[in-house]
mmCIF file of C-alpha atoms and ligand atoms in Angstrom:
data_model
loop_
_atom_site.group_PDB
_atom_site.id
_atom_site.type_symbol
_atom_site.label_atom_id
_atom_site.label_comp_id
_atom_site.label_asym_id
_atom_site.label_seq_id
_atom_site.Cartn_x
_atom_site.Cartn_y
_atom_site.Cartn_z
ATOM 1 C CA MET W 379 -17.949 21.648 2.546
ATOM 2 C CA GLN W 380 -15.701 19.096 1.225
ATOM 3 C CA ASP W 381 -16.070 16.278 -1.218
ATOM 4 C CA CYS W 382 -14.010 13.172 -2.026
ATOM 5 C CA LYS W 383 -12.940 14.362 -5.253
ATOM 6 C CA LYS W 384 -11.830 17.809 -4.635
ATOM 7 C CA SER W 385 -9.211 16.854 -2.342
ATOM 8 C CA PHE W 386 -6.993 15.156 -4.732
ATOM 9 C CA SER W 387 -4.390 16.232 -7.593
ATOM 10 C CA VAL W 388 -5.353 13.495 -9.782
ATOM 11 C CA PRO W 389 -2.341 11.981 -11.910
ATOM 12 C CA PHE W 390 -4.925 9.804 -13.811
ATOM 13 C CA THR W 391 -8.076 10.775 -15.836
ATOM 14 C CA HIS W 392 -10.566 9.069 -13.767
ATOM 15 C CA LYS W 393 -14.451 8.717 -13.529
ATOM 16 C CA PRO W 394 -15.896 11.554 -11.487
ATOM 17 C CA LEU W 395 -15.980 10.862 -7.801
ATOM 18 C CA MET W 396 -19.044 11.064 -5.788
ATOM 19 C CA THR W 397 -19.826 13.935 -3.249
ATOM 20 C CA LEU W 398 -20.351 13.812 0.270
ATOM 21 C CA ASN W 399 -21.681 16.694 1.973
ATOM 22 C CA LYS W 400 -20.359 16.425 5.655
ATOM 23 C CA THR W 401 -16.730 15.156 6.744
ATOM 24 C CA ASP W 402 -17.418 15.678 10.417
ATOM 25 C CA ILE W 403 -19.427 13.726 12.933
ATOM 26 C CA LEU W 404 -23.183 13.694 12.197
ATOM 27 C CA PRO W 405 -25.053 12.300 15.117
ATOM 28 C CA MET W 406 -28.317 11.865 13.183
ATOM 29 C CA ASN W 407 -29.314 10.844 9.725
ATOM 30 C CA LEU W 408 -32.482 12.063 7.942
ATOM 31 C CA PHE W 409 -34.624 9.761 9.649
ATOM 32 C CA GLY W 410 -33.621 10.503 13.250
ATOM 33 C CA ALA W 411 -31.379 7.408 13.665
ATOM 34 C CA LEU W 412 -27.935 7.599 15.039
ATOM 35 C CA MET W 413 -25.208 7.963 12.396
ATOM 36 C CA LEU W 414 -21.716 8.561 13.052
ATOM 37 C CA ARG W 415 -19.369 9.516 9.989
ATOM 38 C CA ALA W 416 -15.922 10.508 9.264
ATOM 39 C CA LYS W 417 -13.681 10.677 6.202
ATOM 40 C CA ALA W 418 -10.009 10.127 5.788
ATOM 41 C CA VAL W 419 -7.364 10.191 3.079
ATOM 42 C CA ALA W 420 -4.448 7.999 2.720
ATOM 43 C CA PRO W 421 -1.529 7.607 0.512
ATOM 44 C CA SER W 422 -0.318 4.500 -1.144
ATOM 45 C CA ASN W 423 3.181 3.253 -0.339
ATOM 46 C CA ILE W 424 5.845 1.272 -2.185
ATOM 47 C CA ALA W 425 8.079 -1.307 -0.300
ATOM 48 C CA ILE W 426 11.642 -0.793 -0.793
ATOM 49 C CA VAL W 427 12.272 -3.888 1.386
ATOM 50 C CA LYS W 428 9.275 -6.199 0.832
ATOM 51 C CA TYR W 429 6.639 -7.724 3.378
ATOM 52 C CA TRP W 430 5.914 -11.117 1.749
ATOM 53 C CA GLY W 431 4.832 -14.023 4.140
ATOM 54 C CA LYS W 432 2.368 -14.065 7.205
ATOM 55 C CA ARG W 433 3.566 -15.527 10.563
ATOM 56 C CA ASP W 434 -0.239 -15.505 11.781
ATOM 57 C CA GLU W 435 -2.917 -15.757 9.244
ATOM 58 C CA VAL W 436 -5.645 -14.750 11.797
ATOM 59 C CA LEU W 437 -3.990 -11.600 12.903
ATOM 60 C CA ASN W 438 -2.411 -11.027 9.501
ATOM 61 C CA LEU W 439 1.287 -10.536 11.176
ATOM 62 C CA PRO W 440 4.011 -10.305 8.748
ATOM 63 C CA ALA W 441 6.546 -12.786 8.972
ATOM 64 C CA THR W 442 9.189 -10.383 7.999
ATOM 65 C CA SER W 443 9.787 -6.660 8.858
ATOM 66 C CA SER W 444 9.569 -4.309 5.690
ATOM 67 C CA ILE W 445 10.321 -0.654 4.631
ATOM 68 C CA SER W 446 8.505 1.346 2.380
ATOM 69 C CA ILE W 447 8.311 5.042 0.946
ATOM 70 C CA THR W 448 4.822 6.770 1.458
ATOM 71 C CA LEU W 449 3.832 8.262 -1.779
ATOM 72 C CA SER W 450 2.908 12.020 -2.292
ATOM 73 C CA LYS W 451 0.146 11.586 -5.151
ATOM 74 C CA LEU W 452 -1.573 8.260 -5.245
ATOM 75 C CA LYS W 453 -4.069 8.414 -2.645
ATOM 76 C CA THR W 454 -7.405 6.735 -1.617
ATOM 77 C CA GLU W 455 -10.105 8.886 0.124
ATOM 78 C CA VAL W 456 -12.528 6.602 2.384
ATOM 79 C CA CYS W 457 -15.676 7.899 3.984
ATOM 80 C CA VAL W 458 -17.433 5.798 6.567
ATOM 81 C CA SER W 459 -20.793 6.090 8.272
ATOM 82 C CA PHE W 460 -22.071 3.981 10.892
ATOM 83 C CA ASP W 461 -25.812 3.910 10.679
ATOM 84 C CA GLU W 462 -28.303 2.560 13.082
ATOM 85 C CA ASN W 463 -30.619 2.280 9.946
ATOM 86 C CA LEU W 464 -28.517 -0.167 8.099
ATOM 87 C CA GLY W 465 -29.498 -3.765 7.980
ATOM 88 C CA GLN W 466 -25.942 -4.813 6.795
ATOM 89 C CA ASP W 467 -22.518 -3.236 5.980
ATOM 90 C CA GLU W 468 -22.391 -1.550 2.308
ATOM 91 C CA VAL W 469 -19.128 -1.214 0.521
ATOM 92 C CA PHE W 470 -18.715 1.039 -2.679
ATOM 93 C CA VAL W 471 -15.519 1.275 -4.488
ATOM 94 C CA GLU W 472 -15.316 3.989 -7.105
ATOM 95 C CA ASP W 473 -19.188 4.455 -6.922
ATOM 96 C CA GLU W 474 -19.732 0.656 -7.589
ATOM 97 C CA ARG W 475 -20.566 -2.032 -5.029
ATOM 98 C CA ALA W 476 -17.429 -3.921 -3.965
ATOM 99 C CA ASN W 477 -17.003 -7.439 -5.283
ATOM 100 C CA GLU W 478 -17.544 -10.513 -3.036
ATOM 101 C CA LYS W 479 -13.804 -10.532 -2.003
ATOM 102 C CA THR W 480 -13.374 -7.034 -1.216
ATOM 103 C CA TYR W 481 -16.750 -6.922 0.643
ATOM 104 C CA GLY W 482 -15.763 -9.712 2.656
ATOM 105 C CA ARG W 483 -12.343 -8.326 3.588
ATOM 106 C CA VAL W 484 -13.837 -5.109 4.438
ATOM 107 C CA VAL W 485 -16.818 -6.751 6.745
ATOM 108 C CA ALA W 486 -14.178 -8.803 8.335
ATOM 109 C CA PHE W 487 -12.022 -5.786 9.197
ATOM 110 C CA LEU W 488 -15.310 -4.005 10.445
ATOM 111 C CA ASP W 489 -16.448 -6.846 12.417
ATOM 112 C CA LEU W 490 -12.816 -6.700 14.380
ATOM 113 C CA VAL W 491 -13.221 -3.087 14.962
ATOM 114 C CA ARG W 492 -16.904 -3.411 16.379
ATOM 115 C CA ALA W 493 -15.716 -6.309 18.737
ATOM 116 C CA LYS W 494 -12.911 -3.826 19.992
ATOM 117 C CA THR W 495 -15.117 -0.645 20.302
ATOM 118 C CA LYS W 496 -18.591 -2.392 21.414
ATOM 119 C CA VAL W 497 -20.214 -0.463 18.538
ATOM 120 C CA ASN W 498 -22.753 -2.880 17.030
ATOM 121 C CA MET W 499 -24.057 -0.602 13.889
ATOM 122 C CA PHE W 500 -23.230 -1.616 10.262
ATOM 123 C CA ALA W 501 -21.475 0.912 8.346
ATOM 124 C CA ARG W 502 -21.502 2.046 4.731
ATOM 125 C CA VAL W 503 -17.991 2.512 3.315
ATOM 126 C CA GLU W 504 -17.208 4.609 0.228
ATOM 127 C CA SER W 505 -13.647 4.793 -1.442
ATOM 128 C CA PHE W 506 -12.293 6.776 -4.206
ATOM 129 C CA SER W 507 -8.842 6.433 -5.490
ATOM 130 C CA ASN W 508 -6.800 8.451 -8.041
ATOM 131 C CA PHE W 509 -4.905 5.402 -9.593
ATOM 132 C CA PRO W 510 -5.892 2.160 -10.634
ATOM 133 C CA VAL W 511 -6.893 -0.141 -7.868
ATOM 134 C CA GLY W 512 -5.981 -3.754 -7.584
ATOM 135 C CA SER W 513 -2.989 -3.512 -9.917
ATOM 136 C CA GLY W 514 -0.009 -3.752 -7.616
ATOM 137 C CA LEU W 515 0.257 -0.074 -6.662
ATOM 138 C CA ALA W 516 -0.629 -0.688 -3.082
ATOM 139 C CA SER W 517 -4.237 0.249 -3.202
ATOM 140 C CA SER W 518 -5.058 -1.959 -0.304
ATOM 141 C CA ALA W 519 -2.671 -0.184 1.910
ATOM 142 C CA SER W 520 -4.034 3.126 1.062
ATOM 143 C CA PHE W 521 -7.803 1.886 1.522
ATOM 144 C CA PHE W 522 -7.457 0.099 4.718
ATOM 145 C CA ALA W 523 -5.015 3.035 6.172
ATOM 146 C CA GLY W 524 -7.974 5.415 5.328
ATOM 147 C CA LEU W 525 -10.523 3.192 6.572
ATOM 148 C CA THR W 526 -8.850 2.781 9.885
ATOM 149 C CA LEU W 527 -8.405 6.510 10.498
ATOM 150 C CA ALA W 528 -11.959 7.319 9.171
ATOM 151 C CA THR W 529 -13.423 4.307 11.182
ATOM 152 C CA ALA W 530 -11.682 5.432 14.554
ATOM 153 C CA ASN W 531 -12.668 9.056 13.875
ATOM 154 C CA ALA W 532 -16.426 8.340 13.290
ATOM 155 C CA LEU W 533 -16.557 6.034 16.346
ATOM 156 C CA SER W 534 -14.606 8.862 18.445
ATOM 157 C CA ALA W 535 -12.373 5.750 19.599
ATOM 158 C CA GLU W 536 -9.324 6.630 21.471
ATOM 159 C CA PHE W 537 -6.656 4.418 19.940
ATOM 160 C CA THR W 538 -2.966 5.013 20.566
ATOM 161 C CA PHE W 539 -1.095 5.426 17.205
ATOM 162 C CA GLN W 540 0.594 1.899 17.550
ATOM 163 C CA GLU W 541 -3.048 0.571 18.105
ATOM 164 C CA LEU W 542 -4.353 2.297 15.163
ATOM 165 C CA ALA W 543 -1.298 0.596 13.010
ATOM 166 C CA ARG W 544 -2.409 -2.917 14.569
ATOM 167 C CA ILE W 545 -5.887 -2.383 13.379
ATOM 168 C CA ALA W 546 -4.806 -1.250 9.948
ATOM 169 C CA ARG W 547 -2.708 -4.283 9.695
ATOM 170 C CA LEU W 548 -5.685 -6.538 10.132
ATOM 171 C CA GLY W 549 -7.187 -5.298 6.814
ATOM 172 C CA SER W 550 -3.774 -5.123 4.901
ATOM 173 C CA GLY W 551 -0.130 -5.964 6.053
ATOM 174 C CA SER W 552 1.194 -2.986 4.093
ATOM 175 C CA ALA W 553 -1.616 -0.439 5.577
ATOM 176 C CA PRO W 554 -0.003 0.627 8.682
ATOM 177 C CA ARG W 555 3.008 1.902 6.849
ATOM 178 C CA SER W 556 0.722 4.449 5.225
ATOM 179 C CA LEU W 557 -0.150 5.936 8.275
ATOM 180 C CA LEU W 558 3.148 7.661 8.479
ATOM 181 C CA GLY W 559 5.058 9.887 5.966
ATOM 182 C CA GLY W 560 8.485 9.591 4.560
ATOM 183 C CA ALA W 561 10.463 6.330 4.934
ATOM 184 C CA VAL W 562 8.616 3.987 7.279
ATOM 185 C CA GLU W 563 9.651 0.466 8.752
ATOM 186 C CA ALA W 564 6.979 -2.003 9.781
ATOM 187 C CA VAL W 565 8.512 -3.942 12.720
ATOM 188 C CA ALA W 566 7.235 -7.473 12.477
ATOM 189 C CA GLY W 567 7.860 -8.212 16.137
ATOM 190 C CA THR W 568 7.823 -11.896 17.498
ATOM 191 C CA SER W 569 5.221 -12.111 20.199
ATOM 192 C CA LYS W 570 2.137 -14.464 19.538
ATOM 193 C CA ASP W 571 -0.342 -11.925 20.057
ATOM 194 C CA GLY W 572 1.278 -9.346 17.778
ATOM 195 C CA SER W 573 1.508 -6.716 20.308
ATOM 196 C CA ASP W 574 5.205 -5.903 19.407
ATOM 197 C CA PHE W 575 4.155 -5.127 15.899
ATOM 198 C CA GLU W 576 4.795 -1.403 15.338
ATOM 199 C CA VAL W 577 5.549 1.115 12.435
ATOM 200 C CA LEU W 578 8.311 3.646 13.042
ATOM 201 C CA GLN W 579 9.134 6.545 10.886
ATOM 202 C CA ILE W 580 12.853 6.250 9.544
ATOM 203 C CA LEU W 581 12.971 9.549 7.641
ATOM 204 C CA PRO W 582 10.270 12.359 7.464
ATOM 205 C CA GLU W 583 9.293 13.024 3.815
ATOM 206 C CA GLU W 584 11.492 15.989 3.401
ATOM 207 C CA ARG W 585 14.523 13.816 4.033
ATOM 208 C CA VAL W 586 13.911 11.093 1.673
ATOM 209 C CA PRO W 587 16.566 12.003 -1.103
ATOM 210 C CA PHE W 588 15.312 10.385 -4.263
ATOM 211 C CA ALA W 589 12.313 10.484 -6.430
ATOM 212 C CA LEU W 590 10.098 7.467 -7.563
ATOM 213 C CA LEU W 591 8.839 6.925 -11.042
ATOM 214 C CA VAL W 592 5.926 4.772 -11.146
ATOM 215 C CA VAL W 593 5.783 3.018 -14.534
ATOM 216 C CA MET W 594 2.519 1.742 -15.741
ATOM 217 C CA VAL W 595 3.035 -0.928 -18.357
ATOM 218 C CA GLU W 596 0.661 -2.576 -20.601
ATOM 219 C CA SER W 597 -0.398 -6.136 -18.986
ATOM 220 C CA LYS W 598 -3.152 -8.414 -18.502
ATOM 221 C CA GLY W 599 -3.590 -7.157 -14.865
ATOM 222 C CA LYS W 600 -2.551 -8.891 -11.443
ATOM 223 C CA ALA W 601 -1.790 -12.470 -11.299
ATOM 224 C CA MET W 602 -3.152 -13.174 -7.768
ATOM 225 C CA SER W 603 -4.021 -11.369 -4.828
ATOM 226 C CA SER W 604 -0.966 -10.844 -2.394
ATOM 227 C CA ARG W 605 -2.694 -12.989 0.226
ATOM 228 C CA ASP W 606 -2.931 -15.857 -2.043
ATOM 229 C CA GLY W 607 0.472 -15.526 -3.267
ATOM 230 C CA MET W 608 1.922 -15.367 0.138
ATOM 231 C CA ASN W 609 0.142 -18.594 1.072
ATOM 232 C CA LEU W 610 1.382 -20.125 -2.114
ATOM 233 C CA CYS W 611 5.017 -19.321 -1.604
ATOM 234 C CA LYS W 612 4.627 -20.331 2.181
ATOM 235 C CA ASN W 613 3.240 -23.531 0.992
ATOM 236 C CA THR W 614 5.075 -24.672 -1.955
ATOM 237 C CA SER W 615 8.367 -22.445 -2.450
ATOM 238 C CA PRO W 616 11.637 -23.956 -1.669
ATOM 239 C CA TYR W 617 13.148 -20.687 -1.020
ATOM 240 C CA PHE W 618 10.382 -19.321 1.378
ATOM 241 C CA HIS W 619 12.281 -19.802 4.725
ATOM 242 C CA ARG W 620 15.626 -18.414 3.259
ATOM 243 C CA TRP W 621 13.617 -15.462 1.774
ATOM 244 C CA LEU W 622 12.374 -14.515 5.298
ATOM 245 C CA GLU W 623 16.075 -14.668 6.947
ATOM 246 C CA TYR W 624 17.499 -12.834 3.683
ATOM 247 C CA ASN W 625 14.886 -9.947 3.985
ATOM 248 C CA GLN W 626 15.289 -9.286 7.503
ATOM 249 C CA GLU W 627 19.094 -8.951 6.899
ATOM 250 C CA LEU W 628 18.018 -6.477 4.254
ATOM 251 C CA VAL W 629 15.757 -4.329 6.546
ATOM 252 C CA ASP W 630 18.861 -3.510 8.644
ATOM 253 C CA ILE W 631 20.936 -2.487 5.674
ATOM 254 C CA ALA W 632 18.233 -0.276 4.261
ATOM 255 C CA ARG W 633 17.387 1.473 7.432
ATOM 256 C CA ARG W 634 21.076 2.526 7.936
ATOM 257 C CA ALA W 635 21.497 3.487 4.246
ATOM 258 C CA LEU W 636 18.370 5.694 4.537
ATOM 259 C CA LEU W 637 19.679 7.267 7.557
ATOM 260 C CA ASP W 638 23.010 7.834 6.001
ATOM 261 C CA GLY W 639 21.567 9.305 2.676
ATOM 262 C CA ASP W 640 23.280 6.590 0.709
ATOM 263 C CA ILE W 641 21.058 6.276 -2.336
ATOM 264 C CA LYS W 642 23.333 3.430 -4.019
ATOM 265 C CA THR W 643 22.707 1.142 -1.087
ATOM 266 C CA VAL W 644 19.105 1.879 -0.612
ATOM 267 C CA GLY W 645 18.634 1.178 -4.218
ATOM 268 C CA GLU W 646 20.816 -2.096 -4.266
ATOM 269 C CA VAL W 647 18.777 -3.439 -1.243
ATOM 270 C CA ALA W 648 15.653 -2.459 -2.904
ATOM 271 C CA GLU W 649 16.315 -4.516 -6.046
ATOM 272 C CA ALA W 650 17.838 -7.406 -3.677
ATOM 273 C CA SER W 651 14.370 -7.505 -1.926
ATOM 274 C CA CYS W 652 12.273 -7.338 -4.676
ATOM 275 C CA PHE W 653 14.226 -9.911 -7.008
ATOM 276 C CA ALA W 654 14.368 -12.292 -4.129
ATOM 277 C CA MET W 655 10.368 -11.769 -3.339
ATOM 278 C CA HIS W 656 9.581 -12.394 -7.003
ATOM 279 C CA GLY W 657 11.881 -15.279 -7.256
ATOM 280 C CA CYS W 658 10.300 -16.989 -4.374
ATOM 281 C CA CYS W 659 7.017 -16.329 -6.334
ATOM 282 C CA MET W 660 8.411 -17.745 -9.478
ATOM 283 C CA SER W 661 9.693 -20.969 -7.648
ATOM 284 C CA ALA W 662 6.296 -21.596 -6.286
ATOM 285 C CA LYS W 663 3.990 -24.610 -7.446
ATOM 286 C CA PRO W 664 2.374 -23.615 -9.569
ATOM 287 C CA PRO W 665 4.786 -20.611 -10.558
ATOM 288 C CA LEU W 666 3.699 -17.159 -9.759
ATOM 289 C CA PHE W 667 4.521 -14.607 -12.146
ATOM 290 C CA TYR W 668 3.368 -10.909 -11.354
ATOM 291 C CA TRP W 669 5.559 -9.495 -14.175
ATOM 292 C CA ALA W 670 4.336 -8.771 -17.700
ATOM 293 C CA PRO W 671 6.874 -8.884 -20.444
ATOM 294 C CA ASN W 672 6.973 -5.168 -20.675
ATOM 295 C CA THR W 673 7.960 -5.183 -16.889
ATOM 296 C CA LEU W 674 11.215 -6.970 -17.993
ATOM 297 C CA SER W 675 11.853 -4.642 -20.693
ATOM 298 C CA VAL W 676 11.728 -1.717 -18.123
ATOM 299 C CA ILE W 677 14.230 -3.727 -15.501
ATOM 300 C CA GLU W 678 16.632 -4.299 -18.721
ATOM 301 C CA GLN W 679 16.458 -0.510 -19.607
ATOM 302 C CA VAL W 680 17.354 0.233 -15.792
ATOM 303 C CA PHE W 681 20.289 -2.037 -15.923
ATOM 304 C CA GLU W 682 21.376 -0.487 -19.196
ATOM 305 C CA MET W 683 21.146 2.855 -17.783
ATOM 306 C CA ARG W 684 23.362 1.831 -14.610
ATOM 307 C CA LYS W 685 25.988 0.373 -17.046
ATOM 308 C CA GLU W 686 26.037 4.039 -18.470
ATOM 309 C CA GLY W 687 26.556 5.445 -14.985
ATOM 310 C CA VAL W 688 23.054 6.607 -14.192
ATOM 311 C CA LEU W 689 22.090 6.184 -10.584
ATOM 312 C CA VAL W 690 18.758 4.273 -11.429
ATOM 313 C CA TYR W 691 17.129 1.217 -9.362
ATOM 314 C CA VAL W 692 14.052 -0.650 -9.734
ATOM 315 C CA THR W 693 11.347 -2.300 -7.574
ATOM 316 C CA ILE W 694 8.183 -4.070 -8.235
ATOM 317 C CA ASP W 695 5.267 -5.007 -5.817
ATOM 318 C CA ALA W 696 2.886 -7.788 -6.432
ATOM 319 C CA GLY W 697 1.945 -6.561 -10.013
ATOM 320 C CA PRO W 698 3.554 -5.610 -13.263
ATOM 321 C CA HIS W 699 4.426 -2.096 -12.861
ATOM 322 C CA PRO W 700 7.940 -1.043 -12.005
ATOM 323 C CA VAL W 701 8.899 1.660 -9.601
ATOM 324 C CA LEU W 702 12.361 3.413 -10.189
ATOM 325 C CA LEU W 703 14.389 5.031 -7.675
ATOM 326 C CA ALA W 704 16.737 8.031 -8.633
ATOM 327 C CA PRO W 705 18.065 10.882 -7.332
ATOM 328 C CA PHE W 706 15.652 13.924 -8.072
ATOM 329 C CA ASP W 707 18.315 15.616 -10.689
ATOM 330 C CA LEU W 708 18.221 12.436 -12.614
ATOM 331 C CA VAL W 709 14.459 12.165 -13.179
ATOM 332 C CA PRO W 710 14.295 14.078 -16.505
ATOM 333 C CA ILE W 711 16.972 11.566 -18.367
ATOM 334 C CA VAL W 712 15.102 8.512 -16.583
ATOM 335 C CA ARG W 713 11.898 9.502 -17.423
ATOM 336 C CA GLU W 714 12.974 10.536 -21.167
ATOM 337 C CA ARG W 715 14.519 7.081 -21.635
ATOM 338 C CA VAL W 716 11.908 5.099 -20.270
ATOM 339 C CA SER W 717 8.981 6.736 -21.741
ATOM 340 C CA LYS W 718 10.539 5.681 -25.158
ATOM 341 C CA GLN W 719 10.240 1.947 -24.256
ATOM 342 C CA LYS W 720 7.604 -0.012 -26.087
ATOM 343 C CA GLY W 721 4.571 -1.054 -23.547
ATOM 344 C CA VAL W 722 5.147 1.881 -21.320
ATOM 345 C CA LEU W 723 1.674 3.410 -20.753
ATOM 346 C CA HIS W 724 2.158 6.446 -18.271
ATOM 347 C CA ILE W 725 4.805 7.365 -16.028
ATOM 348 C CA ILE W 726 3.936 9.133 -12.608
ATOM 349 C CA GLU W 727 6.834 11.059 -11.068
ATOM 350 C CA GLU W 728 6.548 10.752 -7.227
ATOM 351 C CA ARG W 729 8.470 11.656 -4.153
ATOM 352 C CA ALA W 730 7.906 10.825 -0.604
ATOM 353 C CA GLY W 731 4.922 12.432 0.880
ATOM 354 C CA GLN W 732 2.743 12.644 4.114
ATOM 355 C CA GLY W 733 0.968 9.842 6.162
ATOM 356 C CA ALA W 734 -2.782 9.356 6.089
ATOM 357 C CA LYS W 735 -5.101 11.982 7.604
ATOM 358 C CA VAL W 736 -8.664 12.782 8.695
ATOM 359 C CA LEU W 737 -10.448 15.194 6.517
HETATM 360 O O1 LIG B 917 -0.593 -5.481 2.197
HETATM 361 P P1 LIG B 917 -0.719 -6.677 1.194
HETATM 362 O O2 LIG B 917 -1.318 -7.856 1.741
HETATM 363 O O3 LIG B 917 -1.439 -6.201 -0.105
HETATM 364 O O4 LIG B 917 0.783 -7.232 0.744
HETATM 365 C C1 LIG B 917 1.670 -6.264 0.172
HETATM 366 C C2 LIG B 917 2.828 -6.989 -0.561
HETATM 367 C C3 LIG B 917 3.676 -6.144 -1.320
HETATM 368 O O5 LIG B 917 3.248 -4.942 -1.767
HETATM 369 C C4 LIG B 917 4.331 -6.908 -2.436
HETATM 370 C C5 LIG B 917 5.079 -5.884 -0.563
HETATM 371 C C6 LIG B 917 4.758 -4.836 0.351
HETATM 372 O O6 LIG B 917 5.725 -4.744 1.261
HETATM 373 O O7 LIG B 917 3.998 -3.771 0.080
#
């Protein structure tokens, strides 16, 4: 027997995770009603070439391709039980009922899966992350990748891998990338129905030649959800269209650099994509700042180290926490320098890890 907690190596001190007794499909619940249950674990991922903007809101299709590194430690476990006895969907995050927004997103996702699979049972969804959710560390990516795998498994639905990726995308645009390990590209595609959207592995985890340091900084929390932020940029930033063109060029450069093991170019592209995305946010009306003052201090520290010849680069998702890229042998030096910075709360040493799996 396995529970949600034990499969993690936890980089954070966290509330105890709840216990579920079975991980495989249970045909019946205690009252003799049909119940289909499965559990999956999915890693978070950090984009080195960002996805920011949608070309179709309903299908949640990205307006630009993106590239990310799947992380090895930051994970979310998702347990799903479709149960004939339930009168509505139930969603729990860290043992607490999900807020209205999260609940709405999960129910919308389940409705789409129910429509595809012709299953009409409600579900109970429970998720546990070993890192703070909703703070710009791609918790929606790990959550929806885990939910997709657990749901498909609970329903014994026979989806191809790319179908799974498209389903995960309906929950969160970055989630499909968490299905694969290593360096992963999400190809935006151009078809109206999204049928050419796909995720591809560029490098397996053992060939990604750098570490990632997730630097948790003191802040007031995330400014705005990614979805709302993307819409705001699309509707009001004068740079939005240029951002899309520019980012697509960066995808091609980053893919080549990853295949060549060229850390310098990967780092330069990661910073270019990050600052262009955040520039787009800052130029929106009203201006959207995901950074905290401490974010900027860490960026300055990275630039300082680079002037001294240390190969280290920075990227930031839609939140205040910088993620640093550096060759493995430089991690102790970088860690030592950044940990002395005021406002740095915690540093997690990460590397590329495996994709999501069913437990
Ligand atoms: O998947 P979403 O809707 O949470 O958007 C992710 C947006 C970024 O994290 C900022 C960039 C990315 O590609 O992951």
